[in-house]
Amino acid sequence: MSDLLSLASLFTSSFLSATLLPGSSEAVLVALLVAGAGPTWLLVLIATMGNSLGGLTNVILGRFFPQRAQSRWQGKATAWLTRFGPAALLLSWLPLIGDLLCLLAGWLRLAWGPVIFFLCLGKAIRYIVVAAATVQGMAWWQ
């Protein structure tokens, strides 16, 4: 597989993994690392960019949901995200919960700067940990 196609498949998988659509970005990242498809930093950067853009897509979608009269669920979500603020998006990499956090951040109209920072940071940390574990495992295995 060409390097460009490998990077495109990693980006696509990472983007889809950040939405409710299925995508196994960690598996693709590990496979490309094992295959030596590119430098580790580049693969982590591509995966982070795709996943972050997918998460931001969820934030944008959340902004389209109308804000209705205060409900019990809205009160709990608002209190929780108000307490932790955009820093809660450090957990945006978690399956399903992360998607919900991104949707809520958009729905609550949190400020863009901190949302982008914490969302990207959380997703980058995840891919750095996966890549480091893979590279370390490959070194141990040899």
XYZ file of C-alpha atoms in Angstrom:
142
model
C 0.000 0.000 0.000
C 1.347 3.434 -0.860
C 2.332 5.772 1.933
C -0.257 8.344 0.907
C -3.032 5.738 0.887
C -1.906 4.490 4.310
C -2.037 7.993 5.763
C -5.427 8.635 4.142
C -6.848 5.417 5.605
C -5.503 6.359 9.051
C -7.052 9.835 8.790
C -10.397 8.440 7.630
C -10.488 5.780 10.324
C -9.580 8.343 12.973
C -12.241 10.763 11.780
C -14.932 8.070 11.763
C -13.872 6.828 15.195
C -14.643 10.248 16.659
C -18.224 10.113 15.406
C -20.920 7.567 16.148
C -19.859 5.690 13.013
C -17.578 2.688 13.506
C -13.868 3.070 13.005
C -10.937 1.335 14.640
C -8.289 4.015 14.510
C -6.072 2.441 17.177
C -5.885 -0.813 15.210
C -5.021 1.060 12.013
C -2.369 3.095 13.840
C -0.797 -0.021 15.354
C -0.845 -1.822 11.985
C 0.856 1.092 10.254
C 3.452 1.384 13.026
C 4.249 -2.324 12.804
C 4.448 -2.114 8.999
C 6.775 0.885 9.226
C 4.474 2.942 7.008
C 5.955 6.206 8.234
C 7.615 7.975 11.114
C 5.828 7.517 14.429
C 5.343 11.255 14.936
C 3.665 11.604 11.537
C 1.277 8.705 12.128
C 0.341 10.084 15.565
C -0.159 13.555 14.073
C -2.414 12.264 11.263
C -4.479 10.148 13.690
C -4.823 13.078 16.101
C -5.872 15.479 13.349
C -8.522 13.104 11.983
C -9.914 12.256 15.400
C -9.914 15.892 16.528
C -11.766 17.003 13.399
C -14.318 14.255 13.989
C -14.773 15.431 17.577
C -15.181 19.025 16.413
C -17.825 17.813 13.973
C -19.753 16.512 16.988
C -19.329 19.879 18.735
C -20.724 21.652 15.671
C -23.644 19.211 15.500
C -24.333 19.864 19.182
C -24.706 23.568 18.429
C -27.594 22.768 16.091
C -29.681 21.183 18.863
C -32.212 23.677 20.173
C -31.965 24.753 23.777
C -35.272 24.049 25.430
C -36.770 24.768 28.807
C -34.673 23.465 31.673
C -35.109 19.738 32.208
C -33.610 17.444 34.850
C -31.176 15.927 32.321
C -30.151 19.338 31.017
C -29.613 20.563 34.571
C -27.280 17.667 35.408
C -25.315 17.986 32.162
C -25.024 21.725 32.545
C -23.891 21.464 36.163
C -21.293 18.820 35.334
C -19.823 20.629 32.329
C -20.022 23.978 34.112
C -18.063 22.511 37.008
C -15.293 21.024 34.863
C -15.707 23.238 31.815
C -13.954 22.446 28.563
C -11.327 20.459 30.519
C -13.892 17.639 30.580
C -13.102 17.208 26.889
C -9.798 15.616 27.879
C -12.007 12.518 28.098
C -13.357 12.989 24.560
C -11.392 9.939 23.414
C -13.611 7.571 25.430
C -16.029 5.509 23.333
C -19.610 6.864 23.333
C -18.980 9.044 26.410
C -16.542 11.165 24.426
C -19.068 11.608 21.620
C -21.662 12.723 24.153
C -19.212 15.151 25.781
C -18.489 16.735 22.404
C -22.191 17.037 21.580
C -22.874 18.577 25.003
C -19.994 21.042 24.633
C -21.593 22.277 21.433
C -25.090 22.233 22.869
C -23.965 24.294 25.882
C -22.151 26.705 23.528
C -18.807 26.423 25.350
C -16.092 28.783 24.099
C -14.303 27.521 20.988
C -10.695 28.114 22.084
C -10.702 25.959 25.230
C -12.916 23.333 23.558
C -10.477 22.897 20.675
C -7.452 22.871 22.991
C -8.718 20.252 25.451
C -10.363 18.101 22.792
C -7.168 17.941 20.705
C -4.982 17.419 23.787
C -7.070 14.500 25.036
C -7.053 12.806 21.650
C -3.312 13.406 21.160
C -2.493 11.868 24.547
C -4.435 8.740 23.628
C -2.556 8.239 20.343
C 0.803 9.016 21.947
C 0.165 6.330 24.576
C -0.929 3.788 21.938
C 2.076 4.565 19.730
C 4.530 4.466 22.643
C 3.169 1.106 23.800
C 3.390 -0.269 20.251
C 6.939 0.951 19.660
C 8.017 -0.326 23.075
C 6.363 -3.678 22.405
C 8.079 -3.957 19.024
C 11.453 -3.204 20.617
C 10.834 -5.814 23.315
C 9.682 -8.408 20.804
C 12.867 -8.154 18.712
